[in-house]
Amino acid sequence: MDIKQLLRDMGFRFNKQFGQNFLTDENLLNNICNDAQIEGGTVLEIGAGAGTLTRVLSKHADRVVAFEIDRNLEKVLNVTLADCPNVNVVMADVMRVNMVELEAMCGGEYRVVANIPYYLTSPLIMRFVEEAKAVTSLTLTIQKEVAERLAAKPATKDYGAITVAVQAVADVDITRILPRDLFYPAPNVDSAVVRIDFKRNKYDILNPVLFRKTVRVSFAMRRKTLVNNLAVGFAVSKQQAEQIISTCNLPVNCRGEELSVEQFVQLYKTIEQLQLK
Ligand code: SAM
């Protein structure tokens, strides 16, 4: 099927606001499905577009639930997915559906596989990290820069609060780089496919809200030391903040970005024991 021709024939106009950059190469779409390690089961796709990835997903999965916000794509999807009976297209803004409802539509464990619009990247990932219960992995085509942040190592410029929040509950792997000219139309940046495999019990984090606050506070002012950031963020004296840091066996002048994920977990546990909020 010539998707570009079909879109032209149907008079489809790309909507920049929705981040519409479609993938059409079938080999690449199959490779993305292989990266996602789909072996049957249910896949949730966010942003079906013209249905190119959706079609390939329907061959690898038992069932696909595909969201698409742009009503102008409905008639295109009716054509491209006509022979995919295991696909359920939902014409809606995925961000307006609450997580309980979304997971009920998937009916048990599911994987997310999606080429997501750039404007949604961080909020979408954080939603699945913070709220989802039954998701096993996210395989996302996203801006290369963001993928590098998610997979970053401590003490690098890419390492930040989102890195630690994600790596505390999942393993992150960049599986391939996609140059911008693979998309139709081509965006201004290159992309990468990243697989986020959830391991919710990787660390013993009983109070995720406090854990995330610890991380956020530690990165709040990157030029300041961890002591200073903790003192401001948790409203404690500098001496108390130094005490916390020495309990964790960290150097007194260290910065948040130097801590490994394990060290952040230890820091959060120390703060939790002190009943700071
Ligand atoms: N999956 C297709 C592909 O790979 O060619 C399309 C990918 S395109 C980058 C992102 C798609 O997400 C667009 O079709 C866009 O209309 C849709 N989209 C944007 N925001 C959305 C939202 N909040 N909920 C559901 N779909 C959305």
PDB file of C-alpha atoms and ligand atoms in Angstrom:
ATOM      1  CA  MET A   1       0.000   0.000   0.000  1.00  0.00           C
ATOM      2  CA  ASP A   2       1.406   3.420  -0.992  1.00  0.00           C
ATOM      3  CA  ILE A   3       0.593   5.449   2.121  1.00  0.00           C
ATOM      4  CA  LYS A   4       1.835   8.758   0.775  1.00  0.00           C
ATOM      5  CA  GLN A   5      -0.404   8.401  -2.286  1.00  0.00           C
ATOM      6  CA  LEU A   6      -3.352   7.336  -0.137  1.00  0.00           C
ATOM      7  CA  LEU A   7      -2.943  10.392   2.111  1.00  0.00           C
ATOM      8  CA  ARG A   8      -2.817  12.637  -0.963  1.00  0.00           C
ATOM      9  CA  ASP A   9      -5.838  10.934  -2.562  1.00  0.00           C
ATOM     10  CA  MET A  10      -7.844  11.368   0.641  1.00  0.00           C
ATOM     11  CA  GLY A  11      -6.882  15.045   0.859  1.00  0.00           C
ATOM     12  CA  PHE A  12      -5.214  14.597   4.255  1.00  0.00           C
ATOM     13  CA  ARG A  13      -3.476  17.688   5.644  1.00  0.00           C
ATOM     14  CA  PHE A  14      -0.720  17.167   8.225  1.00  0.00           C
ATOM     15  CA  ASN A  15      -1.342  18.910  11.517  1.00  0.00           C
ATOM     16  CA  LYS A  16       1.940  20.164  13.005  1.00  0.00           C
ATOM     17  CA  GLN A  17       0.320  20.716  16.384  1.00  0.00           C
ATOM     18  CA  PHE A  18      -0.150  16.946  16.769  1.00  0.00           C
ATOM     19  CA  GLY A  19       3.465  16.091  15.900  1.00  0.00           C
ATOM     20  CA  GLN A  20       2.540  14.147  12.768  1.00  0.00           C
ATOM     21  CA  ASN A  21       5.727  12.605  11.360  1.00  0.00           C
ATOM     22  CA  PHE A  22       4.851   9.193   9.975  1.00  0.00           C
ATOM     23  CA  LEU A  23       7.008   6.113   9.450  1.00  0.00           C
ATOM     24  CA  THR A  24       6.364   4.226   6.221  1.00  0.00           C
ATOM     25  CA  ASP A  25       9.279   1.788   5.755  1.00  0.00           C
ATOM     26  CA  GLU A  26       7.921  -1.690   6.484  1.00  0.00           C
ATOM     27  CA  ASN A  27      11.351  -3.163   7.313  1.00  0.00           C
ATOM     28  CA  LEU A  28      11.953  -0.465   9.872  1.00  0.00           C
ATOM     29  CA  LEU A  29       8.474  -0.946  11.370  1.00  0.00           C
ATOM     30  CA  ASN A  30       9.149  -4.683  11.686  1.00  0.00           C
ATOM     31  CA  ASN A  31      12.476  -3.939  13.347  1.00  0.00           C
ATOM     32  CA  ILE A  32      10.732  -1.691  15.868  1.00  0.00           C
ATOM     33  CA  CYS A  33       8.315  -4.550  16.665  1.00  0.00           C
ATOM     34  CA  ASN A  34      11.315  -6.867  17.118  1.00  0.00           C
ATOM     35  CA  ASP A  35      12.937  -4.308  19.440  1.00  0.00           C
ATOM     36  CA  ALA A  36       9.727  -4.339  21.473  1.00  0.00           C
ATOM     37  CA  GLN A  37      10.019  -8.129  21.843  1.00  0.00           C
ATOM     38  CA  ILE A  38       6.322  -8.621  21.179  1.00  0.00           C
ATOM     39  CA  GLU A  39       5.314 -12.245  21.365  1.00  0.00           C
ATOM     40  CA  GLY A  40       1.542 -12.113  21.173  1.00  0.00           C
ATOM     41  CA  GLY A  41      -0.243 -10.323  24.005  1.00  0.00           C
ATOM     42  CA  THR A  42      -1.801  -6.881  23.956  1.00  0.00           C
ATOM     43  CA  VAL A  43      -0.118  -3.772  22.586  1.00  0.00           C
ATOM     44  CA  LEU A  44      -1.250  -0.234  23.271  1.00  0.00           C
ATOM     45  CA  GLU A  45      -0.252   2.180  20.516  1.00  0.00           C
ATOM     46  CA  ILE A  46      -0.409   5.915  21.112  1.00  0.00           C
ATOM     47  CA  GLY A  47      -0.878   7.937  17.933  1.00  0.00           C
ATOM     48  CA  ALA A  48      -1.829   5.530  15.140  1.00  0.00           C
ATOM     49  CA  GLY A  49      -1.308   8.168  12.425  1.00  0.00           C
ATOM     50  CA  ALA A  50      -1.995   6.527   9.057  1.00  0.00           C
ATOM     51  CA  GLY A  51      -1.835   3.083  10.671  1.00  0.00           C
ATOM     52  CA  THR A  52       1.539   2.003   9.271  1.00  0.00           C
ATOM     53  CA  LEU A  53       2.978   0.855  12.608  1.00  0.00           C
ATOM     54  CA  THR A  54      -0.449  -0.345  13.732  1.00  0.00           C
ATOM     55  CA  ARG A  55      -0.672  -2.782  10.779  1.00  0.00           C
ATOM     56  CA  VAL A  56       2.719  -4.295  11.579  1.00  0.00           C
ATOM     57  CA  LEU A  57       1.908  -4.462  15.300  1.00  0.00           C
ATOM     58  CA  SER A  58      -1.284  -6.363  14.472  1.00  0.00           C
ATOM     59  CA  LYS A  59       0.852  -9.122  12.898  1.00  0.00           C
ATOM     60  CA  HIS A  60       3.082  -9.469  15.979  1.00  0.00           C
ATOM     61  CA  ALA A  61       0.498  -9.040  18.762  1.00  0.00           C
ATOM     62  CA  ASP A  62      -2.734 -10.844  19.619  1.00  0.00           C
ATOM     63  CA  ARG A  63      -4.520  -7.551  20.084  1.00  0.00           C
ATOM     64  CA  VAL A  64      -3.777  -3.861  19.455  1.00  0.00           C
ATOM     65  CA  VAL A  65      -5.531  -0.906  21.075  1.00  0.00           C
ATOM     66  CA  ALA A  66      -4.559   2.184  19.061  1.00  0.00           C
ATOM     67  CA  PHE A  67      -5.340   5.761  20.081  1.00  0.00           C
ATOM     68  CA  GLU A  68      -5.443   8.625  17.591  1.00  0.00           C
ATOM     69  CA  ILE A  69      -6.432  12.196  18.409  1.00  0.00           C
ATOM     70  CA  ASP A  70      -6.884  13.542  14.858  1.00  0.00           C
ATOM     71  CA  ARG A  71     -10.403  12.803  13.570  1.00  0.00           C
ATOM     72  CA  ASN A  72      -9.214  13.557  10.018  1.00  0.00           C
ATOM     73  CA  LEU A  73      -7.261  10.295  10.168  1.00  0.00           C
ATOM     74  CA  GLU A  74     -10.309   8.164  10.915  1.00  0.00           C
ATOM     75  CA  LYS A  75     -11.193   7.555   7.254  1.00  0.00           C
ATOM     76  CA  VAL A  76      -7.547   6.819   6.427  1.00  0.00           C
ATOM     77  CA  LEU A  77      -7.365   4.269   9.263  1.00  0.00           C
ATOM     78  CA  ASN A  78     -10.621   2.672   8.054  1.00  0.00           C
ATOM     79  CA  VAL A  79      -8.799   1.879   4.811  1.00  0.00           C
ATOM     80  CA  THR A  80      -5.322   0.968   6.091  1.00  0.00           C
ATOM     81  CA  LEU A  81      -6.596  -1.229   8.931  1.00  0.00           C
ATOM     82  CA  ALA A  82      -9.536  -2.802   7.053  1.00  0.00           C
ATOM     83  CA  ASP A  83      -7.853  -6.216   7.092  1.00  0.00           C
ATOM     84  CA  CYS A  84      -6.644  -6.060  10.736  1.00  0.00           C
ATOM     85  CA  PRO A  85      -9.521  -7.453  12.822  1.00  0.00           C
ATOM     86  CA  ASN A  86      -7.448  -7.575  16.019  1.00  0.00           C
ATOM     87  CA  VAL A  87      -7.031  -3.767  16.087  1.00  0.00           C
ATOM     88  CA  ASN A  88      -9.323  -1.570  18.129  1.00  0.00           C
ATOM     89  CA  VAL A  89      -8.933   2.099  17.086  1.00  0.00           C
ATOM     90  CA  VAL A  90      -9.948   4.690  19.667  1.00  0.00           C
ATOM     91  CA  MET A  91     -10.307   8.191  18.232  1.00  0.00           C
ATOM     92  CA  ALA A  92      -9.443  10.185  21.371  1.00  0.00           C
ATOM     93  CA  ASP A  93      -6.765  12.186  23.155  1.00  0.00           C
ATOM     94  CA  VAL A  94      -4.914   9.566  25.207  1.00  0.00           C
ATOM     95  CA  MET A  95      -3.986  12.173  27.831  1.00  0.00           C
ATOM     96  CA  ARG A  96      -7.676  12.717  28.604  1.00  0.00           C
ATOM     97  CA  VAL A  97      -8.336   9.074  29.413  1.00  0.00           C
ATOM     98  CA  ASN A  98      -7.492   8.185  32.987  1.00  0.00           C
ATOM     99  CA  MET A  99      -5.016   5.380  33.606  1.00  0.00           C
ATOM    100  CA  VAL A 100      -7.547   3.020  35.206  1.00  0.00           C
ATOM    101  CA  GLU A 101      -9.789   3.267  32.133  1.00  0.00           C
ATOM    102  CA  LEU A 102      -6.838   2.976  29.770  1.00  0.00           C
ATOM    103  CA  GLU A 103      -5.595  -0.178  31.480  1.00  0.00           C
ATOM    104  CA  ALA A 104      -9.128  -1.620  31.562  1.00  0.00           C
ATOM    105  CA  MET A 105      -9.237  -1.268  27.743  1.00  0.00           C
ATOM    106  CA  CYS A 106      -6.066  -3.380  27.566  1.00  0.00           C
ATOM    107  CA  GLY A 107      -7.610  -5.970  29.902  1.00  0.00           C
ATOM    108  CA  GLY A 108      -4.485  -7.179  31.723  1.00  0.00           C
ATOM    109  CA  GLU A 109      -0.774  -6.977  30.985  1.00  0.00           C
ATOM    110  CA  TYR A 110       0.205  -4.976  27.907  1.00  0.00           C
ATOM    111  CA  ARG A 111       3.156  -3.342  26.170  1.00  0.00           C
ATOM    112  CA  VAL A 112       3.178   0.180  24.784  1.00  0.00           C
ATOM    113  CA  VAL A 113       4.718   0.555  21.326  1.00  0.00           C
ATOM    114  CA  ALA A 114       4.490   4.008  19.785  1.00  0.00           C
ATOM    115  CA  ASN A 115       6.062   6.646  17.610  1.00  0.00           C
ATOM    116  CA  ILE A 116       4.989   9.480  19.832  1.00  0.00           C
ATOM    117  CA  PRO A 117       4.622  13.179  19.090  1.00  0.00           C
ATOM    118  CA  TYR A 118       7.510  15.168  20.555  1.00  0.00           C
ATOM    119  CA  TYR A 119       5.290  17.430  22.636  1.00  0.00           C
ATOM    120  CA  LEU A 120       3.990  14.419  24.590  1.00  0.00           C
ATOM    121  CA  THR A 121       7.266  12.615  25.287  1.00  0.00           C
ATOM    122  CA  SER A 122       8.064  13.479  28.915  1.00  0.00           C
ATOM    123  CA  PRO A 123       4.465  13.743  30.244  1.00  0.00           C
ATOM    124  CA  LEU A 124       3.555  10.446  28.589  1.00  0.00           C
ATOM    125  CA  ILE A 125       6.578   8.555  29.915  1.00  0.00           C
ATOM    126  CA  MET A 126       6.078   9.962  33.414  1.00  0.00           C
ATOM    127  CA  ARG A 127       2.402   8.959  33.337  1.00  0.00           C
ATOM    128  CA  PHE A 128       3.311   5.336  32.695  1.00  0.00           C
ATOM    129  CA  VAL A 129       6.150   5.442  35.240  1.00  0.00           C
ATOM    130  CA  GLU A 130       3.979   6.968  37.961  1.00  0.00           C
ATOM    131  CA  GLU A 131       0.470   5.657  37.351  1.00  0.00           C
ATOM    132  CA  ALA A 132       0.440   2.476  35.272  1.00  0.00           C
ATOM    133  CA  LYS A 133       0.107  -0.900  36.987  1.00  0.00           C
ATOM    134  CA  ALA A 134      -0.150  -3.492  34.203  1.00  0.00           C
ATOM    135  CA  VAL A 135       2.319  -2.187  31.618  1.00  0.00           C
ATOM    136  CA  THR A 136       5.409  -4.364  31.102  1.00  0.00           C
ATOM    137  CA  SER A 137       7.395  -2.183  28.689  1.00  0.00           C
ATOM    138  CA  LEU A 138       7.377   0.983  26.597  1.00  0.00           C
ATOM    139  CA  THR A 139       9.085   0.877  23.197  1.00  0.00           C
ATOM    140  CA  LEU A 140       9.040   4.444  22.002  1.00  0.00           C
ATOM    141  CA  THR A 141      10.310   6.326  18.994  1.00  0.00           C
ATOM    142  CA  ILE A 142      11.279   9.652  20.479  1.00  0.00           C
ATOM    143  CA  GLN A 143      13.645  12.557  19.965  1.00  0.00           C
ATOM    144  CA  LYS A 144      17.221  11.197  20.110  1.00  0.00           C
ATOM    145  CA  GLU A 145      18.190  13.770  22.726  1.00  0.00           C
ATOM    146  CA  VAL A 146      15.456  12.618  25.096  1.00  0.00           C
ATOM    147  CA  ALA A 147      16.346   8.947  24.550  1.00  0.00           C
ATOM    148  CA  GLU A 148      19.933   9.786  25.541  1.00  0.00           C
ATOM    149  CA  ARG A 149      18.677  11.467  28.695  1.00  0.00           C
ATOM    150  CA  LEU A 150      16.636   8.413  29.653  1.00  0.00           C
ATOM    151  CA  ALA A 151      19.607   6.067  29.186  1.00  0.00           C
ATOM    152  CA  ALA A 152      22.256   8.420  30.640  1.00  0.00           C
ATOM    153  CA  LYS A 153      24.948   7.468  33.171  1.00  0.00           C
ATOM    154  CA  PRO A 154      25.688   9.522  36.320  1.00  0.00           C
ATOM    155  CA  ALA A 155      27.935  12.601  36.064  1.00  0.00           C
ATOM    156  CA  THR A 156      27.135  13.226  32.398  1.00  0.00           C
ATOM    157  CA  LYS A 157      25.308  16.258  31.008  1.00  0.00           C
ATOM    158  CA  ASP A 158      22.335  14.113  29.970  1.00  0.00           C
ATOM    159  CA  TYR A 159      21.803  12.639  33.449  1.00  0.00           C
ATOM    160  CA  GLY A 160      18.874  14.304  35.217  1.00  0.00           C
ATOM    161  CA  ALA A 161      15.719  13.872  37.271  1.00  0.00           C
ATOM    162  CA  ILE A 162      13.870  12.019  34.481  1.00  0.00           C
ATOM    163  CA  THR A 163      16.808   9.583  34.082  1.00  0.00           C
ATOM    164  CA  VAL A 164      16.704   8.635  37.752  1.00  0.00           C
ATOM    165  CA  ALA A 165      12.884   8.506  37.943  1.00  0.00           C
ATOM    166  CA  VAL A 166      12.776   6.055  35.030  1.00  0.00           C
ATOM    167  CA  GLN A 167      15.866   3.971  35.833  1.00  0.00           C
ATOM    168  CA  ALA A 168      14.632   3.467  39.411  1.00  0.00           C
ATOM    169  CA  VAL A 169      11.725   1.374  38.094  1.00  0.00           C
ATOM    170  CA  ALA A 170      12.939   0.141  34.714  1.00  0.00           C
ATOM    171  CA  ASP A 171      15.886  -0.870  32.565  1.00  0.00           C
ATOM    172  CA  VAL A 172      16.446   1.481  29.631  1.00  0.00           C
ATOM    173  CA  ASP A 173      17.970   0.514  26.317  1.00  0.00           C
ATOM    174  CA  ILE A 174      18.379   2.549  23.116  1.00  0.00           C
ATOM    175  CA  THR A 175      17.800  -0.022  20.393  1.00  0.00           C
ATOM    176  CA  ARG A 176      18.279   2.096  17.253  1.00  0.00           C
ATOM    177  CA  ILE A 177      18.839   5.610  15.926  1.00  0.00           C
ATOM    178  CA  LEU A 178      16.458   6.890  13.247  1.00  0.00           C
ATOM    179  CA  PRO A 179      17.753   9.728  11.064  1.00  0.00           C
ATOM    180  CA  ARG A 180      15.113  12.388  10.425  1.00  0.00           C
ATOM    181  CA  ASP A 181      14.752  11.584   6.718  1.00  0.00           C
ATOM    182  CA  LEU A 182      13.071   8.260   7.569  1.00  0.00           C
ATOM    183  CA  PHE A 183       9.932  10.193   8.547  1.00  0.00           C
ATOM    184  CA  TYR A 184       7.214  11.675   6.339  1.00  0.00           C
ATOM    185  CA  PRO A 185       7.309  14.629   6.561  1.00  0.00           C
ATOM    186  CA  ALA A 186      10.860  14.863   7.984  1.00  0.00           C
ATOM    187  CA  PRO A 187      11.084  16.612  11.384  1.00  0.00           C
ATOM    188  CA  ASN A 188      13.964  18.926  12.396  1.00  0.00           C
ATOM    189  CA  VAL A 189      15.624  16.409  14.701  1.00  0.00           C
ATOM    190  CA  ASP A 190      16.823  12.794  14.626  1.00  0.00           C
ATOM    191  CA  SER A 191      15.000  10.152  16.641  1.00  0.00           C
ATOM    192  CA  ALA A 192      15.833   6.982  18.539  1.00  0.00           C
ATOM    193  CA  VAL A 193      13.924   3.900  19.580  1.00  0.00           C
ATOM    194  CA  VAL A 194      14.149   3.322  23.304  1.00  0.00           C
ATOM    195  CA  ARG A 195      12.872   0.290  25.204  1.00  0.00           C
ATOM    196  CA  ILE A 196      11.903   0.817  28.822  1.00  0.00           C
ATOM    197  CA  ASP A 197      11.447  -2.540  30.559  1.00  0.00           C
ATOM    198  CA  PHE A 198       9.620  -2.126  33.821  1.00  0.00           C
ATOM    199  CA  LYS A 199      11.130  -3.775  36.887  1.00  0.00           C
ATOM    200  CA  ARG A 200       8.949  -2.242  39.550  1.00  0.00           C
ATOM    201  CA  ASN A 201      10.706  -4.075  42.378  1.00  0.00           C
ATOM    202  CA  LYS A 202      14.208  -3.162  41.248  1.00  0.00           C
ATOM    203  CA  TYR A 203      14.565  -1.131  44.443  1.00  0.00           C
ATOM    204  CA  ASP A 204      12.544  -1.114  47.580  1.00  0.00           C
ATOM    205  CA  ILE A 205      10.796   2.257  47.127  1.00  0.00           C
ATOM    206  CA  LEU A 206       7.717   2.301  49.356  1.00  0.00           C
ATOM    207  CA  ASN A 207       7.076   6.024  49.065  1.00  0.00           C
ATOM    208  CA  PRO A 208       7.505   6.945  45.377  1.00  0.00           C
ATOM    209  CA  VAL A 209       6.268  10.490  45.945  1.00  0.00           C
ATOM    210  CA  LEU A 210       9.071  11.144  48.451  1.00  0.00           C
ATOM    211  CA  PHE A 211      11.577   9.385  46.194  1.00  0.00           C
ATOM    212  CA  ARG A 212      10.653  11.644  43.282  1.00  0.00           C
ATOM    213  CA  LYS A 213      10.847  14.707  45.518  1.00  0.00           C
ATOM    214  CA  THR A 214      14.330  13.669  46.681  1.00  0.00           C
ATOM    215  CA  VAL A 215      15.446  13.393  43.063  1.00  0.00           C
ATOM    216  CA  ARG A 216      13.779  16.624  41.979  1.00  0.00           C
ATOM    217  CA  VAL A 217      15.278  18.564  44.880  1.00  0.00           C
ATOM    218  CA  SER A 218      18.752  17.109  44.253  1.00  0.00           C
ATOM    219  CA  PHE A 219      18.729  18.340  40.650  1.00  0.00           C
ATOM    220  CA  ALA A 220      16.891  21.623  41.377  1.00  0.00           C
ATOM    221  CA  MET A 221      19.976  23.828  40.992  1.00  0.00           C
ATOM    222  CA  ARG A 222      22.620  21.900  39.106  1.00  0.00           C
ATOM    223  CA  ARG A 223      25.444  24.255  40.039  1.00  0.00           C
ATOM    224  CA  LYS A 224      24.748  23.954  43.759  1.00  0.00           C
ATOM    225  CA  THR A 225      26.004  21.150  45.955  1.00  0.00           C
ATOM    226  CA  LEU A 226      23.640  18.423  47.129  1.00  0.00           C
ATOM    227  CA  VAL A 227      23.843  19.851  50.678  1.00  0.00           C
ATOM    228  CA  ASN A 228      22.516  23.202  49.477  1.00  0.00           C
ATOM    229  CA  ASN A 229      19.767  21.670  47.380  1.00  0.00           C
ATOM    230  CA  LEU A 230      18.608  19.404  50.237  1.00  0.00           C
ATOM    231  CA  ALA A 231      18.646  22.283  52.716  1.00  0.00           C
ATOM    232  CA  VAL A 232      16.406  24.391  50.465  1.00  0.00           C
ATOM    233  CA  GLY A 233      14.173  21.577  49.174  1.00  0.00           C
ATOM    234  CA  PHE A 234      13.482  19.954  52.557  1.00  0.00           C
ATOM    235  CA  ALA A 235      13.684  23.141  54.645  1.00  0.00           C
ATOM    236  CA  VAL A 236      16.456  21.832  56.924  1.00  0.00           C
ATOM    237  CA  SER A 237      19.649  23.499  58.160  1.00  0.00           C
ATOM    238  CA  LYS A 238      22.910  23.055  56.271  1.00  0.00           C
ATOM    239  CA  GLN A 239      24.244  21.003  59.198  1.00  0.00           C
ATOM    240  CA  GLN A 240      21.245  18.654  59.016  1.00  0.00           C
ATOM    241  CA  ALA A 241      21.733  18.305  55.261  1.00  0.00           C
ATOM    242  CA  GLU A 242      25.436  17.495  55.831  1.00  0.00           C
ATOM    243  CA  GLN A 243      24.416  14.891  58.391  1.00  0.00           C
ATOM    244  CA  ILE A 244      22.089  13.225  55.858  1.00  0.00           C
ATOM    245  CA  ILE A 245      24.860  13.135  53.284  1.00  0.00           C
ATOM    246  CA  SER A 246      27.418  11.659  55.653  1.00  0.00           C
ATOM    247  CA  THR A 247      24.892   8.983  56.750  1.00  0.00           C
ATOM    248  CA  CYS A 248      24.808   7.985  53.072  1.00  0.00           C
ATOM    249  CA  ASN A 249      28.637   7.937  52.910  1.00  0.00           C
ATOM    250  CA  LEU A 250      28.631  10.641  50.236  1.00  0.00           C
ATOM    251  CA  PRO A 251      31.296  13.365  49.988  1.00  0.00           C
ATOM    252  CA  VAL A 252      30.055  16.582  51.596  1.00  0.00           C
ATOM    253  CA  ASN A 253      30.657  18.668  48.463  1.00  0.00           C
ATOM    254  CA  CYS A 254      29.070  16.258  45.973  1.00  0.00           C
ATOM    255  CA  ARG A 255      26.387  17.289  43.472  1.00  0.00           C
ATOM    256  CA  GLY A 256      23.142  15.492  42.752  1.00  0.00           C
ATOM    257  CA  GLU A 257      24.180  14.604  39.222  1.00  0.00           C
ATOM    258  CA  GLU A 258      27.098  12.515  40.589  1.00  0.00           C
ATOM    259  CA  LEU A 259      24.852  10.081  42.468  1.00  0.00           C
ATOM    260  CA  SER A 260      24.015   6.689  40.989  1.00  0.00           C
ATOM    261  CA  VAL A 261      20.396   5.508  41.079  1.00  0.00           C
ATOM    262  CA  GLU A 262      21.307   3.224  44.032  1.00  0.00           C
ATOM    263  CA  GLN A 263      22.724   6.223  45.913  1.00  0.00           C
ATOM    264  CA  PHE A 264      19.512   8.173  45.272  1.00  0.00           C
ATOM    265  CA  VAL A 265      17.548   5.282  46.750  1.00  0.00           C
ATOM    266  CA  GLN A 266      19.778   5.326  49.814  1.00  0.00           C
ATOM    267  CA  LEU A 267      19.409   9.110  50.126  1.00  0.00           C
ATOM    268  CA  TYR A 268      15.616   8.845  49.895  1.00  0.00           C
ATOM    269  CA  LYS A 269      15.545   6.118  52.579  1.00  0.00           C
ATOM    270  CA  THR A 270      17.614   8.274  54.919  1.00  0.00           C
ATOM    271  CA  ILE A 271      15.252  11.214  54.347  1.00  0.00           C
ATOM    272  CA  GLU A 272      12.238   8.947  54.893  1.00  0.00           C
ATOM    273  CA  GLN A 273      13.640   7.691  58.217  1.00  0.00           C
ATOM    274  CA  LEU A 274      13.977  11.293  59.348  1.00  0.00           C
ATOM    275  CA  GLN A 275      10.318  11.776  58.414  1.00  0.00           C
ATOM    276  CA  LEU A 276      11.097  14.794  56.268  1.00  0.00           C
ATOM    277  CA  LYS A 277       8.474  15.785  53.708  1.00  0.00           C
TER     278      LYS A 277
HETATM  279  N1  SAM B   1       2.232   5.778  14.512  1.00  0.00           N
HETATM  280  C1  SAM B   1       2.282   6.596  13.314  1.00  0.00           C
HETATM  281  C2  SAM B   1       3.580   6.328  12.577  1.00  0.00           C
HETATM  282  O1  SAM B   1       4.514   5.779  13.187  1.00  0.00           O
HETATM  283  O2  SAM B   1       3.662   6.680  11.407  1.00  0.00           O
HETATM  284  C3  SAM B   1       2.134   8.080  13.637  1.00  0.00           C
HETATM  285  C4  SAM B   1       3.180   8.691  14.505  1.00  0.00           C
HETATM  286  S1  SAM B   1       3.086  10.442  14.651  1.00  0.00           S
HETATM  287  C5  SAM B   1       4.720  10.815  15.254  1.00  0.00           C
HETATM  288  C6  SAM B   1       2.171  10.723  16.162  1.00  0.00           C
HETATM  289  C7  SAM B   1       0.666  10.530  16.061  1.00  0.00           C
HETATM  290  O3  SAM B   1       0.093  10.779  17.346  1.00  0.00           O
HETATM  291  C8  SAM B   1      -0.049  11.492  15.109  1.00  0.00           C
HETATM  292  O4  SAM B   1      -0.865  10.784  14.229  1.00  0.00           O
HETATM  293  C9  SAM B   1      -0.876  12.394  16.023  1.00  0.00           C
HETATM  294  O5  SAM B   1      -2.067  12.867  15.426  1.00  0.00           O
HETATM  295  C10 SAM B   1      -1.126  11.477  17.209  1.00  0.00           C
HETATM  296  N2  SAM B   1      -1.361  12.167  18.497  1.00  0.00           N
HETATM  297  C11 SAM B   1      -0.828  13.353  18.913  1.00  0.00           C
HETATM  298  N3  SAM B   1      -1.249  13.642  20.146  1.00  0.00           N
HETATM  299  C12 SAM B   1      -2.063  12.625  20.541  1.00  0.00           C
HETATM  300  C13 SAM B   1      -2.830  12.380  21.725  1.00  0.00           C
HETATM  301  N4  SAM B   1      -2.807  13.235  22.759  1.00  0.00           N
HETATM  302  N5  SAM B   1      -3.561  11.242  21.797  1.00  0.00           N
HETATM  303  C14 SAM B   1      -3.589  10.373  20.746  1.00  0.00           C
HETATM  304  N6  SAM B   1      -2.898  10.571  19.597  1.00  0.00           N
HETATM  305  C15 SAM B   1      -2.140  11.674  19.499  1.00  0.00           C
END
